[in-house]
Amino acid sequence: MQRPGTCDPLCSVDEMSSLEFEANYQPKTDLLKAFAILAAAGVGAVALNHSWVAANQDLAMALVFALGYAGIIFEESLAFNKSGVGLLMAVCLWVIRSIGAPSTDIAVNELTHASAEVSEIVFFLLGAMTIVEIVDAHQGFKLVTDNITTRKPRTLLWVVSFVTFFLSAILDNLTTTIVMVSLLRKLLPPSEYRKFLGAVVVIAANAGGAWTPIGDVTTTMLWIHGQISTVQTIQNLFIPAVVSLAVPLALMSLTSEVDGKGQESPDVLASEQMAPRGQLVFGVGIGALLFVPIFKAITGLPPYMGILLGLGVLWILTDAIHYGESERQTLKVPQALSRIDTQGVLFFLGILLSVSSLEAAGILRELANYLDAHIPNVVLITSAIGVVSAVIDNVPLVAATMGMYHLSSFPMDAEFWQLIAYCAGTGGSMLIIGSAAGVAFMGMEKVDFFWYLRKVSGFAFAGYTAGIVAYLVAHNFHDSIQTTLAQVPFLPSS
């Protein structure tokens, strides 16, 4: 049994956060919470004034969105769960939209269309998270982590980084970070070097999730809505993603934190046994994730149907192999469903519905026109979005970008969408609070915000910038080759 105030390395980050909050809560937050509640009540009172809202719809929606977003950003200070704030914000925005729209029927049709798009992402996330949880319950990831045997600091730095990089491309950056940081806690005793390796895991997880459609929530959103395709995304973003990881690794290898002797620790990995048929579950689970793009290409159906197919197969498989084993109920899907990050999914639901209301009202289109008029350079816009994602959650940023710029402006796999996928995915590494992976690492290793800022942020920014340069060089090189081939007289033009 765990001692009070402790948490297993693989327990949820939210569980640890609640324990820490109970231990460290201070009454001084009451004033902030009271102010937030009064502000929300004031906005709600204004929203009840139909005539004012109908005449000032854009302003009312902007105020509600700003207030809700502030509640999300200052979640720790206010002690309000961001999922609840996101859902409340979504409902308030759509109420305002129904008042300000030409008719309620128009608003209902807009909401129906938005809900259909958002539900695709929610179903996909639920299916993918459940598959990963089932594999983890069977200790399937030991097949990967057991092969990391080196204790040499520099070698371990590179090995852990690239294992994380490729694992994140298949799973997601949050799950990969939890698995790899838990591994580091078993390989190494508490030290500055272990924290340094954990920070590298964050950079590698975010970089790995940026070059595949299923590696990060933002790339999944872009893929499901048709902004990027599987093959082109892998081809165009793999090299920039590798560069964004290799540059920080090369620089970090020269630092004093990595310059030292390997540290020995008890081999606790050997004491952890894989569940029965764990290898089978690992193979089927990973195969189900990898089959999703193939399923979409073959059938033309949306990706969430492919992930639901994989979940159904894994569900039947685990029921069959654990039939009659009452002591192994935790290895079955119903138990896995109770352990997945449901509140995280509800947060995505609230954010995506909120952004869709701004899109329906035409606010995002107006913002896009303003940016086009004042910042006409695509690279500058996408790079700025990546930098902002280090401070603000990248999910609403990408959702807003998708609402601001339509496929008529930038078709599928255009340079703009590819850079958005890269920048939003890797930009969060520049601050520890900039990504779900960073927040998980922060909670598991008790890392301070300013420690990460001093020790890691500069390396992450160097990798982020180098990846953008690598993408532009490769993109321009490809264009120049195409132009040259088109001018050769004996080659048929495509």
Tab-separated table of C-alpha atoms in Angstrom:
chain	number	residue	atom	x	y	z
A	1	MET	CA	0.000	0.000	0.000
A	2	GLN	CA	1.247	3.495	-0.846
A	3	ARG	CA	2.036	5.925	1.926
A	4	PRO	CA	-0.114	9.075	2.105
A	5	GLY	CA	1.278	11.771	-0.121
A	6	THR	CA	3.149	9.363	-2.374
A	7	CYS	CA	2.359	8.267	-5.871
A	8	ASP	CA	3.477	5.409	-8.056
A	9	PRO	CA	5.575	6.589	-11.038
A	10	LEU	CA	2.882	5.504	-13.467
A	11	CYS	CA	-0.052	7.048	-11.627
A	12	SER	CA	-1.891	9.920	-13.229
A	13	VAL	CA	-0.463	13.403	-13.071
A	14	ASP	CA	-3.841	14.685	-11.899
A	15	GLU	CA	-3.679	12.324	-8.909
A	16	MET	CA	-0.282	13.692	-7.918
A	17	SER	CA	-1.456	17.247	-8.462
A	18	SER	CA	-4.401	16.776	-6.119
A	19	LEU	CA	-2.158	15.328	-3.418
A	20	GLU	CA	0.260	18.219	-3.719
A	21	PHE	CA	-2.601	20.718	-3.699
A	22	GLU	CA	-3.996	19.320	-0.451
A	23	ALA	CA	-0.573	19.544	1.170
A	24	ASN	CA	0.340	23.011	-0.084
A	25	TYR	CA	-2.965	24.845	-0.298
A	26	GLN	CA	-2.897	28.393	1.042
A	27	PRO	CA	-5.996	30.510	1.819
A	28	LYS	CA	-4.525	33.452	-0.101
A	29	THR	CA	-6.016	32.015	-3.289
A	30	ASP	CA	-9.516	32.733	-1.964
A	31	LEU	CA	-9.339	36.367	-3.094
A	32	LEU	CA	-8.367	35.371	-6.627
A	33	LYS	CA	-11.143	32.799	-6.786
A	34	ALA	CA	-13.688	35.282	-5.470
A	35	PHE	CA	-12.633	37.799	-8.105
A	36	ALA	CA	-12.840	35.174	-10.853
A	37	ILE	CA	-16.330	34.131	-9.776
A	38	LEU	CA	-17.529	37.747	-9.606
A	39	ALA	CA	-16.088	38.442	-13.061
A	40	ALA	CA	-17.786	35.353	-14.471
A	41	ALA	CA	-21.065	36.365	-12.832
A	42	GLY	CA	-20.739	39.860	-14.321
A	43	VAL	CA	-20.171	38.463	-17.799
A	44	GLY	CA	-23.137	36.124	-17.309
A	45	ALA	CA	-25.362	39.013	-16.293
A	46	VAL	CA	-24.354	40.924	-19.411
A	47	ALA	CA	-25.032	37.843	-21.528
A	48	LEU	CA	-28.614	37.800	-20.259
A	49	ASN	CA	-29.179	41.202	-21.851
A	50	HIS	CA	-30.318	39.953	-25.241
A	51	SER	CA	-30.449	43.319	-26.929
A	52	TRP	CA	-26.880	44.220	-25.928
A	53	VAL	CA	-25.521	40.803	-26.952
A	54	ALA	CA	-27.340	40.901	-30.286
A	55	ALA	CA	-25.768	44.280	-31.046
A	56	ASN	CA	-22.318	43.428	-29.660
A	57	GLN	CA	-21.946	39.707	-30.308
A	58	ASP	CA	-18.226	39.800	-31.204
A	59	LEU	CA	-17.310	41.820	-28.124
A	60	ALA	CA	-19.360	39.598	-25.810
A	61	MET	CA	-17.783	36.439	-27.215
A	62	ALA	CA	-14.281	37.915	-26.992
A	63	LEU	CA	-14.846	38.844	-23.335
A	64	VAL	CA	-16.124	35.374	-22.421
A	65	PHE	CA	-13.297	33.663	-24.311
A	66	ALA	CA	-10.660	35.888	-22.675
A	67	LEU	CA	-12.113	35.270	-19.220
A	68	GLY	CA	-12.321	31.518	-19.788
A	69	TYR	CA	-8.839	31.355	-21.185
A	70	ALA	CA	-7.501	33.268	-18.188
A	71	GLY	CA	-9.147	30.666	-15.956
A	72	ILE	CA	-7.364	27.922	-17.893
A	73	ILE	CA	-3.968	29.644	-17.793
A	74	PHE	CA	-4.182	30.361	-14.046
A	75	GLU	CA	-5.637	26.959	-13.186
A	76	GLU	CA	-3.031	26.321	-10.475
A	77	SER	CA	-3.573	29.686	-8.754
A	78	LEU	CA	-7.371	29.576	-8.863
A	79	ALA	CA	-7.652	25.839	-8.147
A	80	PHE	CA	-10.364	25.554	-10.817
A	81	ASN	CA	-10.019	22.504	-13.031
A	82	LYS	CA	-9.442	23.612	-16.606
A	83	SER	CA	-11.828	20.969	-17.956
A	84	GLY	CA	-14.746	22.512	-16.078
A	85	VAL	CA	-13.691	26.004	-17.165
A	86	GLY	CA	-13.451	24.869	-20.788
A	87	LEU	CA	-16.895	23.271	-20.802
A	88	LEU	CA	-18.493	26.289	-19.126
A	89	MET	CA	-16.806	28.619	-21.610
A	90	ALA	CA	-18.029	26.550	-24.567
A	91	VAL	CA	-21.652	26.605	-23.445
A	92	CYS	CA	-21.578	30.358	-22.706
A	93	LEU	CA	-20.086	31.139	-26.107
A	94	TRP	CA	-22.709	29.117	-27.954
A	95	VAL	CA	-25.490	30.763	-25.919
A	96	ILE	CA	-24.169	34.153	-27.014
A	97	ARG	CA	-23.909	32.913	-30.599
A	98	SER	CA	-27.548	31.730	-30.519
A	99	ILE	CA	-28.600	35.219	-29.368
A	100	GLY	CA	-26.448	37.071	-31.897
A	101	ALA	CA	-27.133	34.841	-34.909
A	102	PRO	CA	-29.799	35.913	-37.439
A	103	SER	CA	-31.960	33.069	-36.107
A	104	THR	CA	-31.722	30.269	-33.569
A	105	ASP	CA	-32.016	27.678	-36.368
A	106	ILE	CA	-28.830	28.998	-37.965
A	107	ALA	CA	-26.949	28.722	-34.655
A	108	VAL	CA	-28.269	25.187	-34.115
A	109	ASN	CA	-27.114	24.137	-37.587
A	110	GLU	CA	-23.678	25.650	-36.925
A	111	LEU	CA	-23.450	23.826	-33.594
A	112	THR	CA	-24.508	20.542	-35.192
A	113	HIS	CA	-21.795	20.886	-37.833
A	114	ALA	CA	-19.171	21.821	-35.220
A	115	SER	CA	-20.175	18.941	-32.932
A	116	ALA	CA	-19.770	16.443	-35.783
A	117	GLU	CA	-16.206	17.617	-36.412
A	118	VAL	CA	-15.254	17.778	-32.734
A	119	SER	CA	-16.703	14.345	-31.972
A	120	GLU	CA	-14.345	12.756	-34.506
A	121	ILE	CA	-11.362	13.972	-32.483
A	122	VAL	CA	-12.927	13.003	-29.151
A	123	PHE	CA	-13.746	9.456	-30.328
A	124	PHE	CA	-10.234	9.068	-31.724
A	125	LEU	CA	-8.607	10.222	-28.476
A	126	LEU	CA	-10.773	7.946	-26.334
A	127	GLY	CA	-9.943	4.925	-28.493
A	128	ALA	CA	-6.206	5.651	-28.700
A	129	MET	CA	-5.862	6.368	-24.971
A	130	THR	CA	-7.682	3.152	-24.071
A	131	ILE	CA	-5.459	1.050	-26.347
A	132	VAL	CA	-2.323	2.571	-24.808
A	133	GLU	CA	-3.678	2.003	-21.286
A	134	ILE	CA	-4.358	-1.683	-22.036
A	135	VAL	CA	-0.826	-2.175	-23.385
A	136	ASP	CA	0.611	-0.408	-20.336
A	137	ALA	CA	-1.483	-2.515	-17.935
A	138	HIS	CA	0.125	-5.614	-19.462
A	139	GLN	CA	3.595	-4.043	-18.976
A	140	GLY	CA	3.962	-4.219	-22.764
A	141	PHE	CA	6.372	-1.298	-22.903
A	142	LYS	CA	8.965	-3.426	-21.074
A	143	LEU	CA	9.768	-4.829	-24.508
A	144	VAL	CA	11.163	-1.369	-25.297
A	145	THR	CA	12.560	-0.236	-21.972
A	146	ASP	CA	14.294	-3.534	-21.128
A	147	ASN	CA	16.624	-3.005	-24.079
A	148	ILE	CA	18.087	0.177	-22.537
A	149	THR	CA	21.030	-1.273	-20.612
A	150	THR	CA	23.750	1.372	-20.900
A	151	ARG	CA	24.623	3.615	-17.939
A	152	LYS	CA	27.193	5.833	-19.696
A	153	PRO	CA	25.861	9.405	-19.369
A	154	ARG	CA	26.320	10.587	-22.956
A	155	THR	CA	25.239	7.280	-24.489
A	156	LEU	CA	22.199	7.105	-22.217
A	157	LEU	CA	21.290	10.666	-23.193
A	158	TRP	CA	21.119	9.786	-26.901
A	159	VAL	CA	19.570	6.331	-26.460
A	160	VAL	CA	16.769	7.544	-24.176
A	161	SER	CA	16.112	10.503	-26.482
A	162	PHE	CA	15.672	8.521	-29.675
A	163	VAL	CA	13.703	5.727	-28.012
A	164	THR	CA	11.367	8.467	-26.750
A	165	PHE	CA	11.332	10.129	-30.184
A	166	PHE	CA	10.120	7.025	-32.031
A	167	LEU	CA	7.831	5.830	-29.240
A	168	SER	CA	6.088	9.226	-29.194
A	169	ALA	CA	5.473	9.003	-32.938
A	170	ILE	CA	3.317	5.913	-32.322
A	171	LEU	CA	1.783	6.765	-28.965
A	172	ASP	CA	1.451	10.381	-27.824
A	173	ASN	CA	3.843	12.747	-26.103
A	174	LEU	CA	2.133	12.616	-22.696
A	175	THR	CA	1.990	8.816	-22.432
A	176	THR	CA	5.531	8.466	-23.757
A	177	THR	CA	6.856	10.965	-21.224
A	178	ILE	CA	5.208	9.169	-18.306
A	179	VAL	CA	6.614	5.811	-19.476
A	180	MET	CA	10.160	7.119	-20.060
A	181	VAL	CA	10.413	9.259	-16.908
A	182	SER	CA	9.213	6.263	-14.907
A	183	LEU	CA	11.992	4.237	-16.540
A	184	LEU	CA	14.586	6.876	-15.595
A	185	ARG	CA	13.425	6.753	-11.991
A	186	LYS	CA	14.244	3.044	-11.980
A	187	LEU	CA	17.544	3.358	-13.853
A	188	LEU	CA	19.049	6.263	-11.899
A	189	PRO	CA	18.981	7.627	-8.347
A	190	PRO	CA	17.664	11.179	-7.773
A	191	SER	CA	20.224	13.628	-9.176
A	192	GLU	CA	20.683	16.671	-11.377
A	193	TYR	CA	21.605	14.330	-14.216
A	194	ARG	CA	18.302	12.435	-13.919
A	195	LYS	CA	16.354	15.713	-14.076
A	196	PHE	CA	18.413	16.666	-17.128
A	197	LEU	CA	17.533	13.375	-18.825
A	198	GLY	CA	13.869	13.915	-17.970
A	199	ALA	CA	13.967	17.337	-19.644
A	200	VAL	CA	15.464	15.705	-22.731
A	201	VAL	CA	12.559	13.229	-22.702
A	202	VAL	CA	10.152	16.193	-22.921
A	203	ILE	CA	11.971	17.637	-25.959
A	204	ALA	CA	12.163	14.219	-27.636
A	205	ALA	CA	8.494	13.393	-26.955
A	206	ASN	CA	7.297	16.682	-28.455
A	207	ALA	CA	9.600	16.332	-31.474
A	208	GLY	CA	8.534	12.724	-32.043
A	209	GLY	CA	4.858	13.603	-31.915
A	210	ALA	CA	5.176	16.305	-34.576
A	211	TRP	CA	5.996	14.167	-37.625
A	212	THR	CA	3.158	11.611	-37.577
A	213	PRO	CA	-0.613	12.165	-37.648
A	214	ILE	CA	-1.125	10.101	-34.471
A	215	GLY	CA	1.825	11.398	-32.419
A	216	ASP	CA	0.222	14.542	-31.022
A	217	VAL	CA	-3.305	15.844	-30.506
A	218	THR	CA	-2.624	18.837	-32.760
A	219	THR	CA	-1.322	16.758	-35.684
A	220	THR	CA	-4.297	14.435	-35.220
A	221	MET	CA	-6.656	17.413	-35.423
A	222	LEU	CA	-5.002	18.643	-38.625
A	223	TRP	CA	-5.052	15.142	-40.108
A	224	ILE	CA	-8.692	14.404	-39.294
A	225	HIS	CA	-9.840	17.743	-40.745
A	226	GLY	CA	-7.863	17.267	-43.950
A	227	GLN	CA	-5.130	19.891	-43.549
A	228	ILE	CA	-2.322	17.307	-43.676
A	229	SER	CA	-1.978	13.779	-45.038
A	230	THR	CA	-0.026	10.843	-43.623
A	231	VAL	CA	2.684	10.276	-46.234
A	232	GLN	CA	3.436	13.948	-46.933
A	233	THR	CA	3.589	14.776	-43.225
A	234	ILE	CA	6.105	12.002	-42.537
A	235	GLN	CA	8.180	12.907	-45.594
A	236	ASN	CA	8.249	16.655	-44.920
A	237	LEU	CA	8.500	16.774	-41.134
A	238	PHE	CA	10.695	13.814	-40.217
A	239	ILE	CA	13.994	15.593	-40.923
A	240	PRO	CA	12.981	18.866	-39.175
A	241	ALA	CA	11.792	16.855	-36.165
A	242	VAL	CA	15.084	14.937	-36.013
A	243	VAL	CA	17.041	18.189	-36.285
A	244	SER	CA	14.953	19.798	-33.536
A	245	LEU	CA	16.060	16.939	-31.252
A	246	ALA	CA	19.628	16.398	-32.486
A	247	VAL	CA	20.684	20.036	-32.021
A	248	PRO	CA	19.728	20.208	-28.315
A	249	LEU	CA	21.289	16.781	-27.746
A	250	ALA	CA	24.569	17.843	-29.330
A	251	LEU	CA	24.674	20.995	-27.212
A	252	MET	CA	23.636	19.211	-24.029
A	253	SER	CA	26.329	16.577	-24.532
A	254	LEU	CA	28.904	19.320	-23.914
A	255	THR	CA	27.456	20.431	-20.575
A	256	SER	CA	28.752	19.552	-17.118
A	257	GLU	CA	25.514	17.721	-16.216
A	258	VAL	CA	26.311	15.028	-18.776
A	259	ASP	CA	30.085	15.034	-18.222
A	260	GLY	CA	30.551	12.438	-15.517
A	261	LYS	CA	30.629	8.778	-14.604
A	262	GLY	CA	27.665	6.512	-14.962
A	263	GLN	CA	25.604	6.021	-11.848
A	264	GLU	CA	24.685	2.568	-10.673
A	265	SER	CA	21.257	1.743	-9.334
A	266	PRO	CA	19.471	-1.470	-8.374
A	267	ASP	CA	18.053	-3.387	-11.319
A	268	VAL	CA	14.427	-2.982	-10.323
A	269	LEU	CA	13.279	-3.484	-13.923
A	270	ALA	CA	14.056	-7.163	-13.704
A	271	SER	CA	11.705	-7.541	-10.718
A	272	GLU	CA	8.720	-6.289	-12.737
A	273	GLN	CA	7.052	-9.104	-14.597
A	274	MET	CA	5.135	-8.673	-17.825
A	275	ALA	CA	1.521	-9.764	-17.597
A	276	PRO	CA	0.541	-13.063	-19.278
A	277	ARG	CA	0.412	-12.672	-23.074
A	278	GLY	CA	1.812	-9.155	-22.646
A	279	GLN	CA	3.852	-9.473	-25.816
A	280	LEU	CA	0.734	-10.420	-27.776
A	281	VAL	CA	-1.209	-7.447	-26.394
A	282	PHE	CA	1.728	-5.123	-27.136
A	283	GLY	CA	1.901	-6.333	-30.750
A	284	VAL	CA	-1.835	-6.078	-31.353
A	285	GLY	CA	-2.096	-2.678	-29.614
A	286	ILE	CA	0.759	-1.048	-31.515
A	287	GLY	CA	-0.449	-2.712	-34.711
A	288	ALA	CA	-3.912	-1.232	-34.161
A	289	LEU	CA	-2.442	2.276	-33.858
A	290	LEU	CA	-0.285	1.862	-36.958
A	291	PHE	CA	-3.184	0.414	-38.958
A	292	VAL	CA	-5.334	3.552	-38.591
A	293	PRO	CA	-3.768	5.493	-41.534
A	294	ILE	CA	-3.928	2.330	-43.667
A	295	PHE	CA	-7.592	1.859	-42.773
A	296	LYS	CA	-8.332	5.450	-43.773
A	297	ALA	CA	-6.513	5.031	-47.107
A	298	ILE	CA	-8.316	1.760	-47.927
A	299	THR	CA	-11.857	2.615	-46.863
A	300	GLY	CA	-11.910	6.420	-47.050
A	301	LEU	CA	-13.652	6.455	-43.645
A	302	PRO	CA	-12.517	8.916	-40.946
A	303	PRO	CA	-9.633	7.873	-38.646
A	304	TYR	CA	-11.780	7.433	-35.564
A	305	MET	CA	-13.451	4.437	-37.244
A	306	GLY	CA	-10.027	2.833	-37.609
A	307	ILE	CA	-9.145	3.423	-33.962
A	308	LEU	CA	-12.526	2.036	-32.850
A	309	LEU	CA	-11.849	-1.057	-34.982
A	310	GLY	CA	-8.518	-1.563	-33.232
A	311	LEU	CA	-10.088	-1.031	-29.798
A	312	GLY	CA	-12.832	-3.553	-30.582
A	313	VAL	CA	-10.280	-6.179	-31.646
A	314	LEU	CA	-8.168	-5.587	-28.529
A	315	TRP	CA	-11.275	-5.682	-26.322
A	316	ILE	CA	-12.319	-9.109	-27.649
A	317	LEU	CA	-8.708	-10.342	-27.448
A	318	THR	CA	-8.228	-9.387	-23.783
A	319	ASP	CA	-11.631	-10.843	-22.868
A	320	ALA	CA	-10.580	-14.108	-24.517
A	321	ILE	CA	-7.071	-14.476	-23.102
A	322	HIS	CA	-8.162	-13.548	-19.557
A	323	TYR	CA	-11.413	-15.529	-19.576
A	324	GLY	CA	-12.113	-16.940	-16.119
A	325	GLU	CA	-9.181	-15.102	-14.508
A	326	SER	CA	-10.996	-13.021	-11.901
A	327	GLU	CA	-7.723	-11.759	-10.409
A	328	ARG	CA	-6.794	-10.136	-13.727
A	329	GLN	CA	-9.863	-7.965	-14.261
A	330	THR	CA	-7.602	-4.884	-14.176
A	331	LEU	CA	-6.087	-6.029	-17.476
A	332	LYS	CA	-9.418	-5.803	-19.308
A	333	VAL	CA	-10.898	-2.857	-21.188
A	334	PRO	CA	-13.612	-1.841	-18.651
A	335	GLN	CA	-10.927	-1.219	-16.022
A	336	ALA	CA	-8.718	0.557	-18.571
A	337	LEU	CA	-11.596	2.915	-19.387
A	338	SER	CA	-11.740	3.973	-15.738
A	339	ARG	CA	-8.036	4.894	-15.781
A	340	ILE	CA	-7.763	6.989	-18.935
A	341	ASP	CA	-7.577	10.783	-18.745
A	342	THR	CA	-11.286	11.468	-19.277
A	343	GLN	CA	-11.071	14.996	-17.920
A	344	GLY	CA	-8.361	15.745	-20.473
A	345	VAL	CA	-10.705	14.632	-23.247
A	346	LEU	CA	-13.452	16.846	-21.828
A	347	PHE	CA	-11.002	19.749	-21.818
A	348	PHE	CA	-10.343	19.208	-25.537
A	349	LEU	CA	-14.106	19.022	-26.094
A	350	GLY	CA	-14.670	22.360	-24.349
A	351	ILE	CA	-11.814	24.108	-26.133
A	352	LEU	CA	-12.753	22.845	-29.592
A	353	LEU	CA	-16.422	23.766	-29.151
A	354	SER	CA	-15.389	27.217	-27.894
A	355	VAL	CA	-13.169	27.851	-30.884
A	356	SER	CA	-15.853	26.563	-33.264
A	357	SER	CA	-18.256	29.182	-31.894
A	358	LEU	CA	-15.739	31.929	-32.694
A	359	GLU	CA	-15.375	30.484	-36.177
A	360	ALA	CA	-19.152	30.394	-36.678
A	361	ALA	CA	-19.387	34.055	-35.655
A	362	GLY	CA	-16.702	35.016	-38.192
A	363	ILE	CA	-14.287	36.330	-35.541
A	364	LEU	CA	-11.446	34.012	-36.530
A	365	ARG	CA	-11.830	34.959	-40.176
A	366	GLU	CA	-11.468	38.627	-39.271
A	367	LEU	CA	-8.347	37.829	-37.227
A	368	ALA	CA	-6.856	35.912	-40.147
A	369	ASN	CA	-7.467	38.843	-42.477
A	370	TYR	CA	-5.734	41.157	-39.990
A	371	LEU	CA	-2.685	38.883	-39.797
A	372	ASP	CA	-2.541	38.556	-43.577
A	373	ALA	CA	-2.569	42.339	-43.923
A	374	HIS	CA	0.105	43.004	-41.292
A	375	ILE	CA	2.205	39.793	-41.347
A	376	PRO	CA	2.003	38.423	-44.891
A	377	ASN	CA	4.905	35.972	-44.344
A	378	VAL	CA	3.704	32.400	-43.687
A	379	VAL	CA	6.927	31.413	-41.923
A	380	LEU	CA	6.692	34.326	-39.486
A	381	ILE	CA	3.061	33.547	-38.635
A	382	THR	CA	3.678	29.839	-38.012
A	383	SER	CA	6.919	30.493	-36.101
A	384	ALA	CA	5.113	32.987	-33.862
A	385	ILE	CA	2.355	30.439	-33.197
A	386	GLY	CA	5.029	27.947	-32.132
A	387	VAL	CA	6.591	30.432	-29.714
A	388	VAL	CA	3.183	31.320	-28.255
A	389	SER	CA	2.457	27.591	-27.768
A	390	ALA	CA	5.250	27.563	-25.167
A	391	VAL	CA	3.003	29.744	-22.993
A	392	ILE	CA	-0.506	28.839	-24.165
A	393	ASP	CA	-1.829	25.321	-24.752
A	394	ASN	CA	-1.227	24.304	-28.368
A	395	VAL	CA	-4.641	22.627	-28.769
A	396	PRO	CA	-6.691	25.857	-28.755
A	397	LEU	CA	-3.982	27.600	-30.788
A	398	VAL	CA	-4.150	25.033	-33.565
A	399	ALA	CA	-7.948	24.872	-33.346
A	400	ALA	CA	-8.091	28.646	-33.743
A	401	THR	CA	-5.651	28.520	-36.656
A	402	MET	CA	-7.787	25.913	-38.403
A	403	GLY	CA	-10.765	28.236	-38.031
A	404	MET	CA	-8.827	31.287	-39.229
A	405	TYR	CA	-7.388	29.719	-42.389
A	406	HIS	CA	-9.456	27.490	-44.621
A	407	LEU	CA	-8.397	24.883	-47.144
A	408	SER	CA	-9.400	27.305	-49.895
A	409	SER	CA	-6.561	29.582	-48.745
A	410	PHE	CA	-4.028	26.840	-48.004
A	411	PRO	CA	-4.781	23.417	-49.555
A	412	MET	CA	-3.907	20.078	-47.976
A	413	ASP	CA	-0.166	19.664	-47.195
A	414	ALA	CA	0.588	23.293	-48.010
A	415	GLU	CA	3.724	24.741	-46.427
A	416	PHE	CA	1.545	26.630	-43.938
A	417	TRP	CA	-0.121	23.512	-42.490
A	418	GLN	CA	3.113	21.527	-42.366
A	419	LEU	CA	4.818	24.321	-40.432
A	420	ILE	CA	1.827	24.641	-38.101
A	421	ALA	CA	2.106	20.911	-37.305
A	422	TYR	CA	5.848	21.236	-36.628
A	423	CYS	CA	5.830	24.566	-34.759
A	424	ALA	CA	2.835	23.836	-32.529
A	425	GLY	CA	4.230	20.397	-31.711
A	426	THR	CA	7.816	21.365	-30.854
A	427	GLY	CA	7.352	24.958	-29.659
A	428	GLY	CA	5.932	23.767	-26.350
A	429	SER	CA	9.343	22.369	-25.382
A	430	MET	CA	10.721	25.868	-24.792
A	431	LEU	CA	8.954	26.136	-21.417
A	432	ILE	CA	8.093	23.327	-19.029
A	433	ILE	CA	4.456	24.491	-18.937
A	434	GLY	CA	4.234	24.611	-22.742
A	435	SER	CA	3.146	21.016	-23.308
A	436	ALA	CA	1.372	18.155	-21.583
A	437	ALA	CA	4.682	16.267	-21.611
A	438	GLY	CA	6.401	19.106	-19.753
A	439	VAL	CA	3.660	19.380	-17.150
A	440	ALA	CA	3.811	15.602	-16.542
A	441	PHE	CA	7.593	15.748	-16.097
A	442	MET	CA	7.223	18.743	-13.786
A	443	GLY	CA	4.862	16.816	-11.520
A	444	MET	CA	6.706	13.500	-11.525
A	445	GLU	CA	10.183	14.891	-10.838
A	446	LYS	CA	9.169	18.010	-8.854
A	447	VAL	CA	11.070	20.214	-11.323
A	448	ASP	CA	10.941	23.962	-10.836
A	449	PHE	CA	9.796	26.241	-13.668
A	450	PHE	CA	12.918	28.397	-13.417
A	451	TRP	CA	15.272	25.381	-13.311
A	452	TYR	CA	13.933	24.315	-16.690
A	453	LEU	CA	14.130	27.903	-17.959
A	454	ARG	CA	17.808	28.181	-16.989
A	455	LYS	CA	18.968	24.700	-17.922
A	456	VAL	CA	16.860	23.615	-20.897
A	457	SER	CA	14.868	26.402	-22.585
A	458	GLY	CA	17.841	27.742	-24.549
A	459	PHE	CA	18.630	24.303	-25.975
A	460	ALA	CA	14.978	23.724	-26.879
A	461	PHE	CA	14.771	27.095	-28.651
A	462	ALA	CA	17.932	26.283	-30.634
A	463	GLY	CA	16.412	22.991	-31.754
A	464	TYR	CA	13.081	24.633	-32.605
A	465	THR	CA	14.792	27.249	-34.785
A	466	ALA	CA	17.100	24.694	-36.432
A	467	GLY	CA	14.104	22.519	-37.325
A	468	ILE	CA	12.362	25.428	-39.074
A	469	VAL	CA	15.541	26.169	-41.026
A	470	ALA	CA	15.856	22.479	-41.952
A	471	TYR	CA	12.273	22.421	-43.224
A	472	LEU	CA	12.756	25.548	-45.346
A	473	VAL	CA	16.033	24.275	-46.798
A	474	ALA	CA	14.526	20.888	-47.682
A	475	HIS	CA	11.365	22.508	-49.072
A	476	ASN	CA	13.285	24.962	-51.258
A	477	PHE	CA	15.660	22.219	-52.409
A	478	HIS	CA	12.714	20.053	-53.462
A	479	ASP	CA	11.130	22.972	-55.342
A	480	SER	CA	14.387	23.771	-57.147
A	481	ILE	CA	14.785	20.130	-58.196
A	482	GLN	CA	11.228	20.083	-59.557
A	483	THR	CA	11.855	23.313	-61.489
A	484	THR	CA	15.109	21.981	-62.930
A	485	LEU	CA	13.545	18.708	-64.040
A	486	ALA	CA	10.637	20.559	-65.640
A	487	GLN	CA	13.109	22.526	-67.799
A	488	VAL	CA	14.880	19.428	-69.119
A	489	PRO	CA	13.573	19.047	-72.720
A	490	PHE	CA	13.681	15.264	-72.985
A	491	LEU	CA	11.699	14.669	-69.769
A	492	PRO	CA	7.892	14.687	-70.030
A	493	SER	CA	6.280	17.390	-67.889
A	494	SER	CA	4.094	16.161	-65.013
